[in-house]
PDB file of C-alpha atoms in Angstrom:
ATOM      1  CA  UNK A   1     -38.027  49.718 -81.311  1.00 68.00           C
ATOM      2  CA  UNK A   2     -35.644  46.709 -81.876  1.00 73.00           C
ATOM      3  CA  UNK A   3     -36.507  43.340 -79.652  1.00 75.00           C
ATOM      4  CA  UNK A   4     -34.196  40.559 -78.474  1.00 77.00           C
ATOM      5  CA  UNK A   5     -33.942  37.916 -81.451  1.00 77.00           C
ATOM      6  CA  UNK A   6     -35.497  40.457 -84.265  1.00 79.00           C
ATOM      7  CA  UNK A   7     -34.739  39.056 -87.521  1.00 81.00           C
ATOM      8  CA  UNK A   8     -36.171  42.388 -89.400  1.00 82.00           C
ATOM      9  CA  UNK A   9     -36.114  45.909 -89.768  1.00 87.00           C
ATOM     10  CA  UNK A  10     -37.891  48.123 -87.124  1.00 86.00           C
ATOM     11  CA  UNK A  11     -41.360  49.128 -87.847  1.00 87.00           C
ATOM     12  CA  UNK A  12     -41.232  52.003 -90.051  1.00 89.00           C
ATOM     13  CA  UNK A  13     -42.143  55.362 -89.176  1.00 90.00           C
ATOM     14  CA  UNK A  14     -41.136  57.831 -92.040  1.00 92.00           C
ATOM     15  CA  UNK A  15     -42.085  57.232 -95.230  1.00 91.00           C
ATOM     16  CA  UNK A  16     -38.400  56.817 -96.914  1.00 92.00           C
ATOM     17  CA  UNK A  17     -37.804  54.201 -94.092  1.00 92.00           C
ATOM     18  CA  UNK A  18     -40.851  52.658 -95.856  1.00 93.00           C
ATOM     19  CA  UNK A  19     -39.498  52.556 -99.069  1.00 93.00           C
ATOM     20  CA  UNK A  20     -36.211  51.196 -97.898  1.00 93.00           C
ATOM     21  CA  UNK A  21     -37.947  48.331 -96.447  1.00 93.00           C
ATOM     22  CA  UNK A  22     -40.031  47.663 -99.515  1.00 93.00           C
ATOM     23  CA  UNK A  23     -36.453  47.946-101.481  1.00 94.00           C
ATOM     24  CA  UNK A  24     -34.730  45.371 -99.260  1.00 93.00           C
ATOM     25  CA  UNK A  25     -37.665  42.917-100.055  1.00 93.00           C
ATOM     26  CA  UNK A  26     -37.565  43.504-103.407  1.00 93.00           C
ATOM     27  CA  UNK A  27     -33.854  42.767-103.669  1.00 93.00           C
ATOM     28  CA  UNK A  28     -33.970  40.130-101.503  1.00 94.00           C
ATOM     29  CA  UNK A  29     -36.549  38.532-103.865  1.00 94.00           C
ATOM     30  CA  UNK A  30     -34.008  39.157-106.725  1.00 92.00           C
ATOM     31  CA  UNK A  31     -31.106  37.195-104.905  1.00 93.00           C
ATOM     32  CA  UNK A  32     -33.650  34.360-104.235  1.00 95.00           C
ATOM     33  CA  UNK A  33     -34.811  33.984-107.750  1.00 92.00           C
ATOM     34  CA  UNK A  34     -30.916  33.950-108.501  1.00 91.00           C
ATOM     35  CA  UNK A  35     -30.088  31.381-106.372  1.00 94.00           C
ATOM     36  CA  UNK A  36     -32.476  29.404-107.236  1.00 95.00           C
ATOM     37  CA  UNK A  37     -31.466  29.504-110.765  1.00 89.00           C
ATOM     38  CA  UNK A  38     -28.295  28.443-110.122  1.00 89.00           C
ATOM     39  CA  UNK A  39     -28.903  25.701-107.805  1.00 94.00           C
ATOM     40  CA  UNK A  40     -31.510  23.888-110.389  1.00 91.00           C
ATOM     41  CA  UNK A  41     -28.669  24.269-113.097  1.00 82.00           C
ATOM     42  CA  UNK A  42     -25.989  23.142-110.805  1.00 85.00           C
ATOM     43  CA  UNK A  43     -28.264  20.208-110.067  1.00 88.00           C
ATOM     44  CA  UNK A  44     -29.106  19.483-113.528  1.00 83.00           C
ATOM     45  CA  UNK A  45     -25.790  19.249-114.339  1.00 79.00           C
ATOM     46  CA  UNK A  46     -24.758  16.772-111.559  1.00 82.00           C
ATOM     47  CA  UNK A  47     -27.956  14.554-112.563  1.00 82.00           C
ATOM     48  CA  UNK A  48     -27.580  14.707-116.234  1.00 75.00           C
ATOM     49  CA  UNK A  49     -24.867  11.981-118.204  1.00 70.00           C
ATOM     50  CA  UNK A  50     -21.866  13.470-119.600  1.00 62.00           C
ATOM     51  CA  UNK A  51     -22.231  14.035-123.419  1.00 56.00           C
ATOM     52  CA  UNK A  52     -19.419  14.609-126.210  1.00 49.00           C
ATOM     53  CA  UNK A  53     -21.930  16.349-128.602  1.00 50.00           C
ATOM     54  CA  UNK A  54     -20.657  19.906-129.598  1.00 48.00           C
ATOM     55  CA  UNK A  55     -23.589  22.398-129.009  1.00 56.00           C
ATOM     56  CA  UNK A  56     -24.165  25.449-130.931  1.00 61.00           C
ATOM     57  CA  UNK A  57     -24.223  27.674-127.464  1.00 69.00           C
ATOM     58  CA  UNK A  58     -24.900  31.417-129.062  1.00 77.00           C
ATOM     59  CA  UNK A  59     -28.578  31.249-127.499  1.00 77.00           C
ATOM     60  CA  UNK A  60     -27.320  30.393-124.242  1.00 76.00           C
ATOM     61  CA  UNK A  61     -24.583  33.102-124.540  1.00 80.00           C
ATOM     62  CA  UNK A  62     -26.875  36.086-125.178  1.00 83.00           C
ATOM     63  CA  UNK A  63     -28.985  35.011-122.579  1.00 82.00           C
ATOM     64  CA  UNK A  64     -26.687  35.240-119.688  1.00 81.00           C
ATOM     65  CA  UNK A  65     -25.880  38.410-121.402  1.00 86.00           C
ATOM     66  CA  UNK A  66     -28.778  40.100-121.225  1.00 91.00           C
ATOM     67  CA  UNK A  67     -30.468  38.391-118.233  1.00 89.00           C
ATOM     68  CA  UNK A  68     -27.962  40.028-115.786  1.00 89.00           C
ATOM     69  CA  UNK A  69     -28.489  43.533-117.535  1.00 91.00           C
ATOM     70  CA  UNK A  70     -31.956  43.244-116.698  1.00 91.00           C
ATOM     71  CA  UNK A  71     -31.367  42.449-113.438  1.00 91.00           C
ATOM     72  CA  UNK A  72     -29.308  45.108-112.654  1.00 92.00           C
ATOM     73  CA  UNK A  73     -32.007  47.376-113.937  1.00 93.00           C
ATOM     74  CA  UNK A  74     -34.228  46.487-111.841  1.00 90.00           C
ATOM     75  CA  UNK A  75     -32.263  47.055-108.874  1.00 92.00           C
ATOM     76  CA  UNK A  76     -30.732  50.257-109.844  1.00 93.00           C
ATOM     77  CA  UNK A  77     -33.951  52.128-111.079  1.00 92.00           C
ATOM     78  CA  UNK A  78     -35.959  52.014-107.194  1.00 91.00           C
ATOM     79  CA  UNK A  79     -32.426  52.244-105.775  1.00 92.00           C
ATOM     80  CA  UNK A  80     -32.037  55.623-107.755  1.00 92.00           C
ATOM     81  CA  UNK A  81     -35.442  56.837-107.033  1.00 91.00           C
ATOM     82  CA  UNK A  82     -35.067  56.360-103.106  1.00 91.00           C
ATOM     83  CA  UNK A  83     -31.528  58.132-103.172  1.00 89.00           C
ATOM     84  CA  UNK A  84     -33.149  61.171-104.726  1.00 89.00           C
ATOM     85  CA  UNK A  85     -36.048  60.966-102.127  1.00 87.00           C
ATOM     86  CA  UNK A  86     -33.401  60.948 -99.596  1.00 85.00           C
ATOM     87  CA  UNK A  87     -31.571  63.848-100.662  1.00 83.00           C
ATOM     88  CA  UNK A  88     -34.705  66.219-101.620  1.00 79.00           C
ATOM     89  CA  UNK A  89     -35.204  68.551 -99.219  1.00 78.00           C
ATOM     90  CA  UNK A  90     -38.658  70.598 -99.876  1.00 78.00           C
ATOM     91  CA  UNK A  91     -39.486  73.631 -97.634  1.00 86.00           C
ATOM     92  CA  UNK A  92     -39.416  72.175 -94.018  1.00 90.00           C
ATOM     93  CA  UNK A  93     -41.829  72.980 -91.531  1.00 91.00           C
ATOM     94  CA  UNK A  94     -39.025  72.809 -88.344  1.00 93.00           C
ATOM     95  CA  UNK A  95     -35.334  72.862 -88.676  1.00 93.00           C
ATOM     96  CA  UNK A  96     -33.305  71.210 -85.927  1.00 94.00           C
ATOM     97  CA  UNK A  97     -29.847  71.321 -85.839  1.00 95.00           C
ATOM     98  CA  UNK A  98     -27.820  68.624 -84.149  1.00 96.00           C
ATOM     99  CA  UNK A  99     -24.469  69.001 -82.974  1.00 96.00           C
ATOM    100  CA  UNK A 100     -22.393  65.891 -81.643  1.00 95.00           C
ATOM    101  CA  UNK A 101     -19.996  66.198 -78.408  1.00 94.00           C
ATOM    102  CA  UNK A 102     -17.694  63.916 -76.654  1.00 91.00           C
ATOM    103  CA  UNK A 103     -20.212  62.555 -75.675  1.00 90.00           C
ATOM    104  CA  UNK A 104     -23.426  64.183 -75.756  1.00 94.00           C
ATOM    105  CA  UNK A 105     -25.659  66.053 -78.472  1.00 96.00           C
ATOM    106  CA  UNK A 106     -26.743  69.646 -78.826  1.00 96.00           C
ATOM    107  CA  UNK A 107     -30.153  70.502 -80.160  1.00 96.00           C
ATOM    108  CA  UNK A 108     -30.911  73.921 -82.021  1.00 94.00           C
ATOM    109  CA  UNK A 109     -34.528  74.667 -82.843  1.00 94.00           C
ATOM    110  CA  UNK A 110     -33.513  77.185 -85.323  1.00 90.00           C
ATOM    111  CA  UNK A 111     -36.986  78.784 -86.068  1.00 89.00           C
ATOM    112  CA  UNK A 112     -37.443  79.768 -82.755  1.00 88.00           C
ATOM    113  CA  UNK A 113     -35.831  83.066 -81.063  1.00 83.00           C
ATOM    114  CA  UNK A 114     -33.869  80.761 -78.034  1.00 85.00           C
ATOM    115  CA  UNK A 115     -34.706  77.101 -77.842  1.00 91.00           C
ATOM    116  CA  UNK A 116     -31.481  74.662 -77.165  1.00 91.00           C
ATOM    117  CA  UNK A 117     -30.503  72.264 -75.157  1.00 93.00           C
ATOM    118  CA  UNK A 118     -28.225  69.321 -74.309  1.00 94.00           C
ATOM    119  CA  UNK A 119     -29.145  66.041 -74.509  1.00 95.00           C
ATOM    120  CA  UNK A 120     -27.176  63.224 -72.002  1.00 95.00           C
ATOM    121  CA  UNK A 121     -27.798  59.841 -71.739  1.00 94.00           C
ATOM    122  CA  UNK A 122     -29.477  59.171 -68.289  1.00 93.00           C
ATOM    123  CA  UNK A 123     -27.823  57.058 -65.925  1.00 91.00           C
ATOM    124  CA  UNK A 124     -28.909  53.576 -64.994  1.00 89.00           C
ATOM    125  CA  UNK A 125     -29.234  54.577 -61.077  1.00 89.00           C
ATOM    126  CA  UNK A 126     -31.353  57.839 -62.349  1.00 88.00           C
ATOM    127  CA  UNK A 127     -33.263  55.479 -65.032  1.00 89.00           C
ATOM    128  CA  UNK A 128     -37.437  55.817 -64.383  1.00 87.00           C
ATOM    129  CA  UNK A 129     -39.199  51.882 -64.434  1.00 87.00           C
ATOM    130  CA  UNK A 130     -39.912  50.922 -67.551  1.00 85.00           C
ATOM    131  CA  UNK A 131     -37.498  52.766 -69.537  1.00 87.00           C
ATOM    132  CA  UNK A 132     -34.683  51.701 -71.675  1.00 89.00           C
ATOM    133  CA  UNK A 133     -31.374  51.342 -70.548  1.00 90.00           C
ATOM    134  CA  UNK A 134     -28.423  53.106 -72.302  1.00 90.00           C
ATOM    135  CA  UNK A 135     -31.181  54.585 -74.387  1.00 92.00           C
ATOM    136  CA  UNK A 136     -32.781  57.060 -72.488  1.00 93.00           C
ATOM    137  CA  UNK A 137     -32.135  60.736 -72.060  1.00 94.00           C
ATOM    138  CA  UNK A 138     -32.592  63.521 -70.085  1.00 92.00           C
ATOM    139  CA  UNK A 139     -33.918  66.069 -72.690  1.00 92.00           C
ATOM    140  CA  UNK A 140     -36.238  64.517 -76.030  1.00 93.00           C
ATOM    141  CA  UNK A 141     -36.200  66.333 -79.257  1.00 94.00           C
ATOM    142  CA  UNK A 142     -39.718  66.710 -79.659  1.00 95.00           C
ATOM    143  CA  UNK A 143     -41.122  67.083 -83.333  1.00 94.00           C
ATOM    144  CA  UNK A 144     -44.845  67.515 -84.489  1.00 94.00           C
ATOM    145  CA  UNK A 145     -46.084  64.818 -86.389  1.00 93.00           C
ATOM    146  CA  UNK A 146     -46.846  64.719 -90.654  1.00 91.00           C
ATOM    147  CA  UNK A 147     -44.607  67.454 -91.023  1.00 92.00           C
ATOM    148  CA  UNK A 148     -41.575  67.989 -93.019  1.00 93.00           C
ATOM    149  CA  UNK A 149     -37.809  68.378 -90.302  1.00 93.00           C
ATOM    150  CA  UNK A 150     -34.826  69.203 -91.734  1.00 94.00           C
ATOM    151  CA  UNK A 151     -31.688  68.267 -89.308  1.00 94.00           C
ATOM    152  CA  UNK A 152     -28.788  69.811 -89.702  1.00 95.00           C
ATOM    153  CA  UNK A 153     -26.125  67.958 -88.278  1.00 96.00           C
ATOM    154  CA  UNK A 154     -22.426  69.007 -87.331  1.00 96.00           C
ATOM    155  CA  UNK A 155     -19.564  67.941 -84.644  1.00 95.00           C
ATOM    156  CA  UNK A 156     -17.804  70.121 -82.413  1.00 92.00           C
ATOM    157  CA  UNK A 157     -14.883  68.016 -81.642  1.00 90.00           C
ATOM    158  CA  UNK A 158     -14.412  64.279 -83.457  1.00 93.00           C
ATOM    159  CA  UNK A 159     -16.564  62.491 -85.968  1.00 94.00           C
ATOM    160  CA  UNK A 160     -20.306  61.310 -84.991  1.00 95.00           C
ATOM    161  CA  UNK A 161     -23.392  60.072 -86.770  1.00 95.00           C
ATOM    162  CA  UNK A 162     -26.613  61.269 -85.985  1.00 95.00           C
ATOM    163  CA  UNK A 163     -28.708  57.990 -86.871  1.00 95.00           C
ATOM    164  CA  UNK A 164     -32.550  56.700 -85.977  1.00 94.00           C
ATOM    165  CA  UNK A 165     -33.335  53.611 -87.967  1.00 92.00           C
ATOM    166  CA  UNK A 166     -37.003  53.258 -87.751  1.00 92.00           C
ATOM    167  CA  UNK A 167     -37.103  56.787 -89.121  1.00 93.00           C
ATOM    168  CA  UNK A 168     -34.256  55.555 -92.385  1.00 91.00           C
ATOM    169  CA  UNK A 169     -31.643  58.625 -91.040  1.00 93.00           C
ATOM    170  CA  UNK A 170     -27.952  58.387 -90.938  1.00 93.00           C
ATOM    171  CA  UNK A 171     -26.156  61.155 -91.385  1.00 93.00           C
ATOM    172  CA  UNK A 172     -22.458  61.772 -90.261  1.00 94.00           C
ATOM    173  CA  UNK A 173     -21.383  64.778 -88.051  1.00 94.00           C
ATOM    174  CA  UNK A 174     -18.118  65.888 -89.394  1.00 95.00           C
ATOM    175  CA  UNK A 175     -16.547  69.144 -87.434  1.00 94.00           C
ATOM    176  CA  UNK A 176     -16.679  71.813 -89.522  1.00 93.00           C
ATOM    177  CA  UNK A 177     -18.856  70.995 -91.954  1.00 94.00           C
ATOM    178  CA  UNK A 178     -22.786  70.808 -92.058  1.00 95.00           C
ATOM    179  CA  UNK A 179     -24.589  68.038 -93.103  1.00 94.00           C
ATOM    180  CA  UNK A 180     -28.458  67.935 -93.618  1.00 93.00           C
ATOM    181  CA  UNK A 181     -30.961  65.118 -93.935  1.00 92.00           C
ATOM    182  CA  UNK A 182     -35.076  65.141 -93.909  1.00 92.00           C
ATOM    183  CA  UNK A 183     -37.637  63.150 -92.635  1.00 92.00           C
ATOM    184  CA  UNK A 184     -41.425  62.977 -92.012  1.00 93.00           C
ATOM    185  CA  UNK A 185     -43.053  60.948 -88.948  1.00 93.00           C
ATOM    186  CA  UNK A 186     -46.221  59.259 -89.740  1.00 92.00           C
ATOM    187  CA  UNK A 187     -47.632  58.306 -86.673  1.00 92.00           C
ATOM    188  CA  UNK A 188     -46.738  59.640 -82.744  1.00 94.00           C
ATOM    189  CA  UNK A 189     -44.582  58.010 -80.706  1.00 92.00           C
ATOM    190  CA  UNK A 190     -40.849  57.393 -79.178  1.00 94.00           C
ATOM    191  CA  UNK A 191     -38.149  56.388 -81.634  1.00 94.00           C
ATOM    192  CA  UNK A 192     -34.451  55.443 -80.242  1.00 94.00           C
ATOM    193  CA  UNK A 193     -31.270  55.881 -81.993  1.00 94.00           C
ATOM    194  CA  UNK A 194     -27.559  56.037 -81.520  1.00 93.00           C
ATOM    195  CA  UNK A 195     -24.012  57.570 -82.538  1.00 93.00           C
ATOM    196  CA  UNK A 196     -23.068  55.222 -85.536  1.00 92.00           C
ATOM    197  CA  UNK A 197     -19.466  56.401 -85.283  1.00 90.00           C
ATOM    198  CA  UNK A 198     -16.859  55.298 -83.315  1.00 91.00           C
ATOM    199  CA  UNK A 199     -15.973  58.853 -81.459  1.00 88.00           C
ATOM    200  CA  UNK A 200     -14.285  57.699 -78.605  1.00 86.00           C
ATOM    201  CA  UNK A 201     -14.434  55.571 -75.428  1.00 89.00           C
ATOM    202  CA  UNK A 202     -17.849  56.515 -74.479  1.00 89.00           C
ATOM    203  CA  UNK A 203     -19.357  56.414 -78.060  1.00 90.00           C
ATOM    204  CA  UNK A 204     -21.846  53.695 -77.058  1.00 89.00           C
ATOM    205  CA  UNK A 205     -23.536  56.092 -74.313  1.00 92.00           C
ATOM    206  CA  UNK A 206     -24.422  58.597 -77.050  1.00 94.00           C
ATOM    207  CA  UNK A 207     -28.532  58.279 -77.472  1.00 95.00           C
ATOM    208  CA  UNK A 208     -30.896  60.070 -79.536  1.00 95.00           C
ATOM    209  CA  UNK A 209     -34.710  59.960 -78.540  1.00 95.00           C
ATOM    210  CA  UNK A 210     -36.999  61.594 -80.948  1.00 95.00           C
ATOM    211  CA  UNK A 211     -40.888  62.283 -79.567  1.00 95.00           C
ATOM    212  CA  UNK A 212     -43.184  62.518 -82.258  1.00 95.00           C
ATOM    213  CA  UNK A 213     -46.355  64.141 -81.483  1.00 94.00           C
ATOM    214  CA  UNK A 214     -49.563  66.145 -82.643  1.00 94.00           C
ATOM    215  CA  UNK A 215     -48.922  70.145 -83.670  1.00 92.00           C
ATOM    216  CA  UNK A 216     -51.105  71.605 -80.431  1.00 93.00           C
ATOM    217  CA  UNK A 217     -48.736  69.582 -77.899  1.00 92.00           C
ATOM    218  CA  UNK A 218     -45.238  70.706 -79.837  1.00 91.00           C
ATOM    219  CA  UNK A 219     -46.726  74.218 -79.422  1.00 90.00           C
ATOM    220  CA  UNK A 220     -47.513  73.399 -75.856  1.00 91.00           C
ATOM    221  CA  UNK A 221     -44.095  72.437 -75.267  1.00 89.00           C
ATOM    222  CA  UNK A 222     -41.982  74.813 -77.134  1.00 87.00           C
ATOM    223  CA  UNK A 223     -43.752  77.740 -75.775  1.00 85.00           C
ATOM    224  CA  UNK A 224     -43.009  76.082 -72.056  1.00 81.00           C
ATOM    225  CA  UNK A 225     -39.563  75.359 -73.005  1.00 78.00           C
ATOM    226  CA  UNK A 226     -38.703  79.206 -74.674  1.00 69.00           C
ATOM    227  CA  UNK A 227     -40.423  81.085 -71.376  1.00 63.00           C
TER     228      UNK A 227
END
């Protein structure tokens, strides 16, 4: 959950988000090294006395041609690895279908015979004490922790986007098209997200809440809800 004046990412709660945070730090260090080098060279040029001597610069040209290529490779390889990891969905334990509407979500647990519900934002007047305004819903998504979850995302009317920052998930919901993503929660907890595509007047009132629980708690919840 994000805090006021928070400077960095939310705490990672999935392996993909951990990789994304690590890549962000890696790219930031590369950018810092480049800026430091450029600043040093600019300072050196300003402080040195002008010289009219002509110097053969073939070695310098070779360095400033090869060095950027090495930097790009250092950024491209981990980036491609994360892209492939995010795209790979291998034998999920649970499949969840998320359907975006104006302005609420419908969820269907396709592995169960009759388990689906609509999820609306709780208005401020009905919000229990201690819950988050504009982020709490009347029906949360409940999933088993440490289990591969596949989410199939679509929309019923206009473009939406199903996004949960702490899980590293953001998938567009497009009418007439099925997009899919996957994640694994590494710990129990409640994770908040919102629609991340401007979808109309109440776009900011489409929160997403995922509750990660141990497997036995999920089985008890699913059997109670489907009965």
